[in-house]
Amino acid sequence: AYEKWIESSEADLLNRFNSGLISEHLENESVSMVNNARENLQRMMDGVTYLSKNTSARKAFIMANQAIRMSQDVPTHPDLKGRTQNFKWRPFQLAFQLLNIRSLCALEQADPGREERNIMDLAWFPTGGGKTEAYLGMIATIGFYRRIMFPETEKQRPSVHAVMRYTLRLLTSDQADR
């Protein structure tokens, strides 16, 4: 679906340029944005391939998905008893995780995806858009991955895998509970 959207967006841009609806000075920026989208698509596809070939990363990804689903479907807060959310990933949340899975699991210098650590991907949505779950999926994946890859080290010297910071005054009350 993302690939089809890129293709239709590119065709729409071309039509707008040809009809004079977009000025020439924006053409380079538009082409750059389409190229970035194509690079992101390739990184997502590489993420799927990586998960299909790397047993440990795939296992960690599955465990992270199970953990996130359990945390969303089985409420632990007393005010939420009997409420089931039937959690499902939104497409952008899965895309964000697939976009970053190779660099996330690239623990050695020779690992594929290591060069992607120089890229900063930012999920920028209004409150309630699902950013927290996308980030938590990635955090859970790296936590499980490190335990799978380094079981003894993680038992003897557990370490910080991720730091997540929110400005509390910007959170709504339901977000603060998470």
Short mmCIF file of N, CA and C in Angstrom, two decimals:
data_model
loop_
_atom_site.label_atom_id
_atom_site.label_comp_id
_atom_site.label_asym_id
_atom_site.label_seq_id
_atom_site.Cartn_x
_atom_site.Cartn_y
_atom_site.Cartn_z
N ALA A 1 0.84 -1.20 0.00
CA ALA A 1 0.00 0.00 0.00
C ALA A 1 0.88 1.26 0.00
N TYR A 2 1.95 1.22 0.76
CA TYR A 2 2.84 2.38 0.81
C TYR A 2 3.49 2.62 -0.55
N GLU A 3 3.89 1.53 -1.21
CA GLU A 3 4.50 1.65 -2.53
C GLU A 3 3.50 2.25 -3.53
N LYS A 4 2.25 1.81 -3.47
CA LYS A 4 1.23 2.35 -4.36
C LYS A 4 1.00 3.83 -4.06
N TRP A 5 1.01 4.19 -2.79
CA TRP A 5 0.83 5.60 -2.41
C TRP A 5 1.98 6.45 -2.95
N ILE A 6 3.21 5.94 -2.86
CA ILE A 6 4.37 6.67 -3.39
C ILE A 6 4.20 6.88 -4.89
N GLU A 7 3.83 5.81 -5.59
CA GLU A 7 3.66 5.91 -7.04
C GLU A 7 2.56 6.91 -7.42
N SER A 8 1.43 6.87 -6.71
CA SER A 8 0.35 7.81 -7.03
C SER A 8 0.74 9.23 -6.66
N SER A 9 1.48 9.40 -5.59
CA SER A 9 1.94 10.74 -5.19
C SER A 9 2.92 11.29 -6.22
N GLU A 10 3.80 10.44 -6.69
CA GLU A 10 4.77 10.86 -7.70
C GLU A 10 4.05 11.26 -9.00
N ALA A 11 3.06 10.48 -9.40
CA ALA A 11 2.29 10.80 -10.61
C ALA A 11 1.52 12.11 -10.42
N ASP A 12 0.95 12.29 -9.23
CA ASP A 12 0.21 13.52 -8.93
C ASP A 12 1.13 14.73 -8.99
N LEU A 13 2.33 14.59 -8.40
CA LEU A 13 3.30 15.69 -8.45
C LEU A 13 3.68 16.03 -9.89
N LEU A 14 3.93 15.01 -10.67
CA LEU A 14 4.31 15.22 -12.07
C LEU A 14 3.19 15.96 -12.82
N ASN A 15 1.96 15.54 -12.60
CA ASN A 15 0.82 16.24 -13.23
C ASN A 15 0.74 17.69 -12.79
N ARG A 16 0.98 17.94 -11.51
CA ARG A 16 0.90 19.30 -10.99
C ARG A 16 2.03 20.17 -11.55
N PHE A 17 3.22 19.59 -11.68
CA PHE A 17 4.33 20.34 -12.28
C PHE A 17 4.03 20.67 -13.73
N ASN A 18 3.58 19.65 -14.46
CA ASN A 18 3.29 19.84 -15.89
C ASN A 18 2.17 20.84 -16.14
N SER A 19 1.23 20.92 -15.21
CA SER A 19 0.11 21.85 -15.40
C SER A 19 0.39 23.22 -14.77
N GLY A 20 1.56 23.38 -14.14
CA GLY A 20 1.93 24.66 -13.56
C GLY A 20 1.33 24.94 -12.19
N LEU A 21 0.72 23.91 -11.56
CA LEU A 21 0.12 24.10 -10.23
C LEU A 21 1.17 24.19 -9.12
N ILE A 22 2.36 23.65 -9.40
CA ILE A 22 3.47 23.74 -8.44
C ILE A 22 4.62 24.42 -9.16
N SER A 23 5.20 25.39 -8.50
CA SER A 23 6.27 26.15 -9.15
C SER A 23 7.56 25.32 -9.25
N GLU A 24 8.38 25.71 -10.20
CA GLU A 24 9.62 24.98 -10.49
C GLU A 24 10.57 24.93 -9.31
N HIS A 25 10.59 25.99 -8.51
CA HIS A 25 11.56 26.01 -7.41
C HIS A 25 11.24 24.95 -6.34
N LEU A 26 10.05 24.35 -6.37
CA LEU A 26 9.71 23.28 -5.43
C LEU A 26 9.95 21.89 -6.01
N GLU A 27 10.34 21.84 -7.26
CA GLU A 27 10.52 20.54 -7.92
C GLU A 27 11.61 19.70 -7.26
N ASN A 28 12.76 20.29 -7.00
CA ASN A 28 13.86 19.53 -6.39
C ASN A 28 13.46 18.98 -5.02
N GLU A 29 12.79 19.80 -4.23
CA GLU A 29 12.35 19.35 -2.90
C GLU A 29 11.33 18.22 -3.02
N SER A 30 10.44 18.34 -3.97
CA SER A 30 9.43 17.29 -4.19
C SER A 30 10.07 15.98 -4.61
N VAL A 31 11.01 16.05 -5.52
CA VAL A 31 11.73 14.85 -5.97
C VAL A 31 12.48 14.23 -4.79
N SER A 32 13.09 15.06 -3.97
CA SER A 32 13.81 14.59 -2.79
C SER A 32 12.88 13.86 -1.82
N MET A 33 11.68 14.40 -1.63
CA MET A 33 10.72 13.77 -0.72
C MET A 33 10.27 12.41 -1.25
N VAL A 34 10.04 12.32 -2.54
CA VAL A 34 9.66 11.03 -3.14
C VAL A 34 10.81 10.03 -3.00
N ASN A 35 12.04 10.47 -3.24
CA ASN A 35 13.20 9.59 -3.08
C ASN A 35 13.34 9.11 -1.64
N ASN A 36 13.11 10.00 -0.67
CA ASN A 36 13.16 9.60 0.74
C ASN A 36 12.10 8.55 1.04
N ALA A 37 10.91 8.74 0.49
CA ALA A 37 9.84 7.76 0.70
C ALA A 37 10.24 6.41 0.12
N ARG A 38 10.86 6.42 -1.06
CA ARG A 38 11.31 5.16 -1.67
C ARG A 38 12.41 4.49 -0.83
N GLU A 39 13.31 5.28 -0.27
CA GLU A 39 14.35 4.73 0.61
C GLU A 39 13.72 4.12 1.86
N ASN A 40 12.72 4.79 2.41
CA ASN A 40 12.03 4.25 3.58
C ASN A 40 11.33 2.94 3.25
N LEU A 41 10.70 2.89 2.09
CA LEU A 41 10.04 1.65 1.65
C LEU A 41 11.07 0.53 1.57
N GLN A 42 12.23 0.82 1.00
CA GLN A 42 13.27 -0.20 0.88
C GLN A 42 13.74 -0.65 2.25
N ARG A 43 13.88 0.28 3.19
CA ARG A 43 14.30 -0.09 4.55
C ARG A 43 13.24 -0.98 5.22
N MET A 44 11.96 -0.70 4.97
CA MET A 44 10.90 -1.55 5.53
C MET A 44 10.98 -2.95 4.93
N MET A 45 11.17 -3.02 3.62
CA MET A 45 11.28 -4.33 2.97
C MET A 45 12.52 -5.08 3.45
N ASP A 46 13.61 -4.35 3.65
CA ASP A 46 14.82 -4.95 4.21
C ASP A 46 14.55 -5.46 5.63
N GLY A 47 13.73 -4.75 6.37
CA GLY A 47 13.36 -5.18 7.73
C GLY A 47 12.61 -6.50 7.71
N VAL A 48 11.69 -6.65 6.77
CA VAL A 48 10.94 -7.91 6.64
C VAL A 48 11.91 -9.04 6.29
N THR A 49 12.80 -8.79 5.34
CA THR A 49 13.80 -9.80 4.95
C THR A 49 14.69 -10.16 6.14
N TYR A 50 15.11 -9.15 6.87
CA TYR A 50 15.97 -9.36 8.05
C TYR A 50 15.27 -10.27 9.06
N LEU A 51 13.99 -9.99 9.33
CA LEU A 51 13.25 -10.82 10.28
C LEU A 51 13.08 -12.26 9.77
N SER A 52 12.96 -12.41 8.46
CA SER A 52 12.80 -13.76 7.92
C SER A 52 14.09 -14.57 8.00
N LYS A 53 15.23 -13.90 8.03
CA LYS A 53 16.53 -14.59 8.04
C LYS A 53 17.17 -14.67 9.42
N ASN A 54 16.91 -13.72 10.28
CA ASN A 54 17.54 -13.67 11.61
C ASN A 54 16.58 -14.25 12.64
N THR A 55 16.82 -15.50 13.03
CA THR A 55 15.93 -16.21 13.94
C THR A 55 15.80 -15.49 15.28
N SER A 56 16.88 -14.99 15.81
CA SER A 56 16.83 -14.32 17.12
C SER A 56 16.05 -13.02 17.05
N ALA A 57 16.25 -12.25 16.00
CA ALA A 57 15.50 -10.99 15.84
C ALA A 57 14.02 -11.29 15.65
N ARG A 58 13.71 -12.33 14.87
CA ARG A 58 12.31 -12.69 14.64
C ARG A 58 11.65 -13.13 15.95
N LYS A 59 12.35 -13.92 16.73
CA LYS A 59 11.82 -14.39 18.02
C LYS A 59 11.58 -13.20 18.95
N ALA A 60 12.53 -12.28 18.99
CA ALA A 60 12.38 -11.09 19.83
C ALA A 60 11.20 -10.23 19.37
N PHE A 61 11.05 -10.08 18.06
CA PHE A 61 9.95 -9.30 17.50
C PHE A 61 8.60 -9.94 17.85
N ILE A 62 8.53 -11.26 17.74
CA ILE A 62 7.30 -11.98 18.09
C ILE A 62 7.00 -11.81 19.58
N MET A 63 8.01 -11.98 20.42
CA MET A 63 7.80 -11.84 21.86
C MET A 63 7.38 -10.42 22.22
N ALA A 64 7.97 -9.44 21.56
CA ALA A 64 7.60 -8.04 21.81
C ALA A 64 6.14 -7.81 21.41
N ASN A 65 5.74 -8.35 20.28
CA ASN A 65 4.35 -8.22 19.84
C ASN A 65 3.40 -8.88 20.83
N GLN A 66 3.77 -10.04 21.33
CA GLN A 66 2.93 -10.72 22.32
C GLN A 66 2.84 -9.90 23.61
N ALA A 67 3.97 -9.35 24.04
CA ALA A 67 3.98 -8.55 25.27
C ALA A 67 3.13 -7.29 25.12
N ILE A 68 3.26 -6.61 24.00
CA ILE A 68 2.47 -5.39 23.78
C ILE A 68 0.99 -5.74 23.73
N ARG A 69 0.66 -6.80 23.04
CA ARG A 69 -0.76 -7.20 22.96
C ARG A 69 -1.30 -7.52 24.35
N MET A 70 -0.53 -8.27 25.13
CA MET A 70 -0.99 -8.61 26.48
C MET A 70 -1.18 -7.35 27.31
N SER A 71 -0.27 -6.41 27.17
CA SER A 71 -0.38 -5.18 27.98
C SER A 71 -1.59 -4.35 27.59
N GLN A 72 -2.02 -4.47 26.34
CA GLN A 72 -3.16 -3.69 25.87
C GLN A 72 -4.49 -4.42 26.07
N ASP A 73 -4.48 -5.74 25.96
CA ASP A 73 -5.72 -6.50 26.03
C ASP A 73 -6.12 -6.90 27.44
N VAL A 74 -5.16 -6.98 28.35
CA VAL A 74 -5.46 -7.39 29.71
C VAL A 74 -5.17 -6.22 30.64
N PRO A 75 -6.19 -5.40 30.91
CA PRO A 75 -5.95 -4.22 31.76
C PRO A 75 -5.62 -4.61 33.19
N THR A 76 -4.61 -3.93 33.75
CA THR A 76 -4.20 -4.19 35.13
C THR A 76 -4.71 -3.11 36.07
N HIS A 77 -5.14 -2.00 35.55
CA HIS A 77 -5.66 -0.91 36.37
C HIS A 77 -7.07 -1.26 36.83
N PRO A 78 -7.38 -1.11 38.15
CA PRO A 78 -8.70 -1.51 38.66
C PRO A 78 -9.88 -0.81 37.97
N ASP A 79 -9.70 0.40 37.51
CA ASP A 79 -10.78 1.12 36.85
C ASP A 79 -11.10 0.57 35.46
N LEU A 80 -10.22 -0.27 34.93
CA LEU A 80 -10.39 -0.78 33.57
C LEU A 80 -10.84 -2.24 33.52
N LYS A 81 -11.25 -2.81 34.67
CA LYS A 81 -11.66 -4.22 34.70
C LYS A 81 -12.79 -4.47 33.71
N GLY A 82 -12.70 -5.59 33.03
CA GLY A 82 -13.73 -5.97 32.08
C GLY A 82 -13.62 -5.26 30.74
N ARG A 83 -12.68 -4.38 30.60
CA ARG A 83 -12.52 -3.63 29.34
C ARG A 83 -11.42 -4.30 28.51
N THR A 84 -11.75 -4.71 27.33
CA THR A 84 -10.78 -5.29 26.42
C THR A 84 -10.65 -4.37 25.22
N GLN A 85 -9.42 -4.08 24.86
CA GLN A 85 -9.19 -3.13 23.78
C GLN A 85 -9.01 -3.79 22.43
N ASN A 86 -8.82 -5.13 22.37
CA ASN A 86 -8.58 -5.82 21.09
C ASN A 86 -7.50 -5.08 20.29
N PHE A 87 -6.33 -5.00 20.86
CA PHE A 87 -5.23 -4.24 20.27
C PHE A 87 -4.87 -4.73 18.88
N LYS A 88 -4.67 -3.81 17.98
CA LYS A 88 -4.14 -4.07 16.64
C LYS A 88 -3.16 -2.96 16.33
N TRP A 89 -2.05 -3.34 15.70
CA TRP A 89 -1.10 -2.33 15.26
C TRP A 89 -1.72 -1.49 14.16
N ARG A 90 -1.44 -0.21 14.19
CA ARG A 90 -1.78 0.65 13.07
C ARG A 90 -0.68 0.48 12.03
N PRO A 91 -1.00 0.66 10.75
CA PRO A 91 0.03 0.44 9.72
C PRO A 91 1.32 1.23 9.96
N PHE A 92 1.22 2.51 10.38
CA PHE A 92 2.44 3.29 10.57
C PHE A 92 3.28 2.73 11.71
N GLN A 93 2.64 2.11 12.71
CA GLN A 93 3.39 1.57 13.84
C GLN A 93 4.24 0.38 13.40
N LEU A 94 3.65 -0.50 12.61
CA LEU A 94 4.42 -1.62 12.08
C LEU A 94 5.49 -1.14 11.11
N ALA A 95 5.12 -0.18 10.28
CA ALA A 95 6.09 0.37 9.32
C ALA A 95 7.28 0.97 10.06
N PHE A 96 7.02 1.71 11.13
CA PHE A 96 8.08 2.34 11.91
C PHE A 96 9.02 1.29 12.50
N GLN A 97 8.44 0.19 12.99
CA GLN A 97 9.26 -0.87 13.56
C GLN A 97 10.07 -1.59 12.48
N LEU A 98 9.44 -1.88 11.35
CA LEU A 98 10.17 -2.55 10.26
C LEU A 98 11.26 -1.65 9.69
N LEU A 99 10.99 -0.36 9.66
CA LEU A 99 11.95 0.63 9.18
C LEU A 99 13.23 0.60 10.01
N ASN A 100 13.10 0.30 11.29
CA ASN A 100 14.22 0.41 12.22
C ASN A 100 14.75 -0.91 12.76
N ILE A 101 14.14 -2.03 12.40
CA ILE A 101 14.51 -3.31 13.03
C ILE A 101 15.97 -3.70 12.78
N ARG A 102 16.47 -3.47 11.60
CA ARG A 102 17.86 -3.86 11.31
C ARG A 102 18.85 -3.05 12.14
N SER A 103 18.67 -1.76 12.22
CA SER A 103 19.60 -0.95 13.01
C SER A 103 19.43 -1.22 14.49
N LEU A 104 18.22 -1.54 14.91
CA LEU A 104 17.95 -1.84 16.31
C LEU A 104 18.70 -3.08 16.77
N CYS A 105 18.74 -4.09 15.92
CA CYS A 105 19.37 -5.37 16.27
C CYS A 105 20.82 -5.46 15.80
N ALA A 106 21.35 -4.41 15.23
CA ALA A 106 22.74 -4.43 14.75
C ALA A 106 23.68 -4.17 15.91
N LEU A 107 24.04 -5.24 16.62
CA LEU A 107 24.87 -5.10 17.81
C LEU A 107 26.36 -5.20 17.49
N GLU A 108 26.69 -5.76 16.35
CA GLU A 108 28.08 -5.91 15.94
C GLU A 108 28.37 -4.97 14.78
N GLN A 109 29.62 -4.57 14.60
CA GLN A 109 30.00 -3.65 13.54
C GLN A 109 29.64 -4.17 12.15
N ALA A 110 29.73 -5.48 11.95
CA ALA A 110 29.49 -6.06 10.62
C ALA A 110 28.01 -6.33 10.35
N ASP A 111 27.14 -6.11 11.33
CA ASP A 111 25.72 -6.41 11.15
C ASP A 111 25.10 -5.53 10.07
N PRO A 112 24.22 -6.15 9.24
CA PRO A 112 23.51 -5.33 8.26
C PRO A 112 22.61 -4.34 8.99
N GLY A 113 22.51 -3.18 8.48
CA GLY A 113 21.68 -2.16 9.12
C GLY A 113 22.45 -1.26 10.05
N ARG A 114 23.70 -1.60 10.33
CA ARG A 114 24.50 -0.80 11.27
C ARG A 114 24.62 0.65 10.79
N GLU A 115 24.78 0.85 9.47
CA GLU A 115 24.92 2.21 8.93
C GLU A 115 23.63 3.01 9.10
N GLU A 116 22.50 2.33 9.28
CA GLU A 116 21.23 3.03 9.46
C GLU A 116 21.11 3.68 10.83
N ARG A 117 22.03 3.39 11.72
CA ARG A 117 22.01 4.03 13.04
C ARG A 117 22.29 5.53 12.95
N ASN A 118 22.79 5.97 11.82
CA ASN A 118 23.03 7.40 11.62
C ASN A 118 21.76 8.13 11.19
N ILE A 119 20.69 7.40 10.97
CA ILE A 119 19.42 7.99 10.53
C ILE A 119 18.52 8.16 11.75
N MET A 120 17.89 9.31 11.85
CA MET A 120 16.93 9.51 12.93
C MET A 120 15.53 9.54 12.32
N ASP A 121 14.72 8.57 12.71
CA ASP A 121 13.34 8.51 12.26
C ASP A 121 12.47 9.01 13.40
N LEU A 122 11.61 9.93 13.08
CA LEU A 122 10.76 10.55 14.09
C LEU A 122 9.30 10.34 13.73
N ALA A 123 8.56 9.75 14.68
CA ALA A 123 7.11 9.62 14.51
C ALA A 123 6.48 10.87 15.13
N TRP A 124 5.85 11.67 14.31
CA TRP A 124 5.33 12.95 14.78
C TRP A 124 3.85 13.03 14.45
N PHE A 125 3.04 12.82 15.46
CA PHE A 125 1.59 12.80 15.34
C PHE A 125 0.99 13.57 16.50
N PRO A 126 -0.25 13.96 16.39
CA PRO A 126 -0.93 14.58 17.53
C PRO A 126 -1.13 13.56 18.65
N THR A 127 -1.48 14.05 19.82
CA THR A 127 -1.77 13.20 20.97
C THR A 127 -2.81 12.15 20.58
N GLY A 128 -2.55 10.90 20.99
CA GLY A 128 -3.49 9.83 20.71
C GLY A 128 -3.27 9.15 19.37
N GLY A 129 -2.21 9.51 18.67
CA GLY A 129 -1.96 8.95 17.35
C GLY A 129 -1.32 7.58 17.35
N GLY A 130 -0.75 7.15 18.48
CA GLY A 130 -0.15 5.82 18.57
C GLY A 130 1.36 5.79 18.61
N LYS A 131 1.99 6.94 18.84
CA LYS A 131 3.46 6.99 18.87
C LYS A 131 4.02 6.12 19.99
N THR A 132 3.42 6.21 21.17
CA THR A 132 3.94 5.49 22.33
C THR A 132 4.01 4.00 22.06
N GLU A 133 2.96 3.43 21.47
CA GLU A 133 2.96 2.00 21.18
C GLU A 133 4.04 1.65 20.16
N ALA A 134 4.24 2.49 19.16
CA ALA A 134 5.29 2.22 18.17
C ALA A 134 6.66 2.18 18.84
N TYR A 135 6.93 3.16 19.69
CA TYR A 135 8.21 3.18 20.40
C TYR A 135 8.32 2.01 21.37
N LEU A 136 7.23 1.69 22.08
CA LEU A 136 7.27 0.59 23.03
C LEU A 136 7.51 -0.74 22.33
N GLY A 137 6.97 -0.89 21.12
CA GLY A 137 7.23 -2.11 20.35
C GLY A 137 8.71 -2.27 20.07
N MET A 138 9.35 -1.17 19.72
CA MET A 138 10.80 -1.22 19.45
C MET A 138 11.59 -1.47 20.74
N ILE A 139 11.18 -0.84 21.81
CA ILE A 139 11.88 -1.02 23.09
C ILE A 139 11.75 -2.46 23.56
N ALA A 140 10.54 -3.03 23.45
CA ALA A 140 10.34 -4.42 23.84
C ALA A 140 11.18 -5.35 22.96
N THR A 141 11.23 -5.08 21.67
CA THR A 141 12.02 -5.92 20.77
C THR A 141 13.49 -5.93 21.16
N ILE A 142 14.06 -4.77 21.42
CA ILE A 142 15.50 -4.76 21.77
C ILE A 142 15.73 -5.39 23.13
N GLY A 143 14.80 -5.24 24.06
CA GLY A 143 14.94 -5.89 25.36
C GLY A 143 14.97 -7.41 25.22
N PHE A 144 14.03 -7.95 24.47
CA PHE A 144 14.01 -9.40 24.24
C PHE A 144 15.21 -9.85 23.43
N TYR A 145 15.57 -9.07 22.42
CA TYR A 145 16.69 -9.44 21.56
C TYR A 145 17.99 -9.55 22.36
N ARG A 146 18.24 -8.60 23.21
CA ARG A 146 19.47 -8.64 24.01
C ARG A 146 19.46 -9.81 24.98
N ARG A 147 18.29 -10.14 25.52
CA ARG A 147 18.21 -11.30 26.43
C ARG A 147 18.42 -12.61 25.67
N ILE A 148 17.96 -12.66 24.43
CA ILE A 148 18.16 -13.85 23.61
C ILE A 148 19.63 -13.98 23.22
N MET A 149 20.23 -12.88 22.79
CA MET A 149 21.60 -12.90 22.30
C MET A 149 22.64 -13.03 23.42
N PHE A 150 22.38 -12.43 24.56
CA PHE A 150 23.35 -12.39 25.66
C PHE A 150 22.69 -12.80 26.97
N PRO A 151 22.20 -14.05 27.08
CA PRO A 151 21.44 -14.43 28.26
C PRO A 151 22.22 -14.32 29.58
N GLU A 152 23.46 -14.74 29.58
CA GLU A 152 24.24 -14.69 30.82
C GLU A 152 24.58 -13.26 31.22
N THR A 153 25.00 -12.47 30.26
CA THR A 153 25.35 -11.07 30.53
C THR A 153 24.14 -10.32 31.06
N GLU A 154 22.99 -10.55 30.46
CA GLU A 154 21.78 -9.84 30.87
C GLU A 154 21.33 -10.25 32.26
N LYS A 155 21.62 -11.51 32.66
CA LYS A 155 21.28 -11.95 34.02
C LYS A 155 22.24 -11.33 35.03
N GLN A 156 23.54 -11.35 34.70
CA GLN A 156 24.55 -10.88 35.63
C GLN A 156 24.60 -9.36 35.71
N ARG A 157 24.49 -8.68 34.57
CA ARG A 157 24.61 -7.23 34.53
C ARG A 157 23.51 -6.64 33.64
N PRO A 158 22.28 -6.63 34.13
CA PRO A 158 21.23 -6.03 33.30
C PRO A 158 21.56 -4.56 33.06
N SER A 159 21.19 -4.10 31.88
CA SER A 159 21.56 -2.73 31.52
C SER A 159 20.37 -1.98 30.93
N VAL A 160 20.57 -0.71 30.73
CA VAL A 160 19.55 0.13 30.11
C VAL A 160 19.60 -0.09 28.60
N HIS A 161 18.46 -0.38 28.00
CA HIS A 161 18.37 -0.62 26.57
C HIS A 161 17.82 0.58 25.84
N ALA A 162 17.05 1.39 26.54
CA ALA A 162 16.41 2.54 25.92
C ALA A 162 16.09 3.58 26.98
N VAL A 163 16.11 4.80 26.58
CA VAL A 163 15.70 5.90 27.45
C VAL A 163 14.56 6.61 26.73
N MET A 164 13.46 6.79 27.43
CA MET A 164 12.30 7.43 26.84
C MET A 164 11.92 8.58 27.76
N ARG A 165 11.80 9.75 27.22
CA ARG A 165 11.50 10.91 28.05
C ARG A 165 10.29 11.64 27.50
N TYR A 166 9.37 11.88 28.39
CA TYR A 166 8.20 12.69 28.06
C TYR A 166 8.20 13.91 28.96
N THR A 167 7.78 15.01 28.41
CA THR A 167 7.54 16.18 29.25
C THR A 167 6.17 15.98 29.87
N LEU A 168 6.14 15.70 31.16
CA LEU A 168 4.90 15.28 31.80
C LEU A 168 3.77 16.29 31.68
N ARG A 169 4.08 17.55 31.67
CA ARG A 169 2.99 18.52 31.59
C ARG A 169 2.29 18.50 30.23
N LEU A 170 2.92 17.86 29.23
CA LEU A 170 2.30 17.77 27.92
C LEU A 170 1.47 16.51 27.74
N LEU A 171 1.49 15.62 28.74
CA LEU A 171 0.73 14.39 28.64
C LEU A 171 -0.69 14.58 29.14
N THR A 172 -1.60 13.88 28.52
CA THR A 172 -2.95 13.83 29.07
C THR A 172 -2.95 12.80 30.19
N SER A 173 -3.97 12.79 31.02
CA SER A 173 -3.98 11.90 32.17
C SER A 173 -3.94 10.44 31.75
N ASP A 174 -4.61 10.05 30.67
CA ASP A 174 -4.56 8.64 30.26
C ASP A 174 -3.18 8.24 29.78
N GLN A 175 -2.42 9.16 29.21
CA GLN A 175 -1.06 8.84 28.77
C GLN A 175 -0.14 8.70 29.96
N ALA A 176 -0.32 9.50 30.99
CA ALA A 176 0.53 9.44 32.17
C ALA A 176 0.41 8.07 32.83
N ASP A 177 -0.79 7.47 32.79
CA ASP A 177 -0.98 6.15 33.38
C ASP A 177 -0.18 5.07 32.68
N ARG A 178 0.09 5.26 31.37
CA ARG A 178 0.86 4.25 30.65
C ARG A 178 2.29 4.28 31.09
#
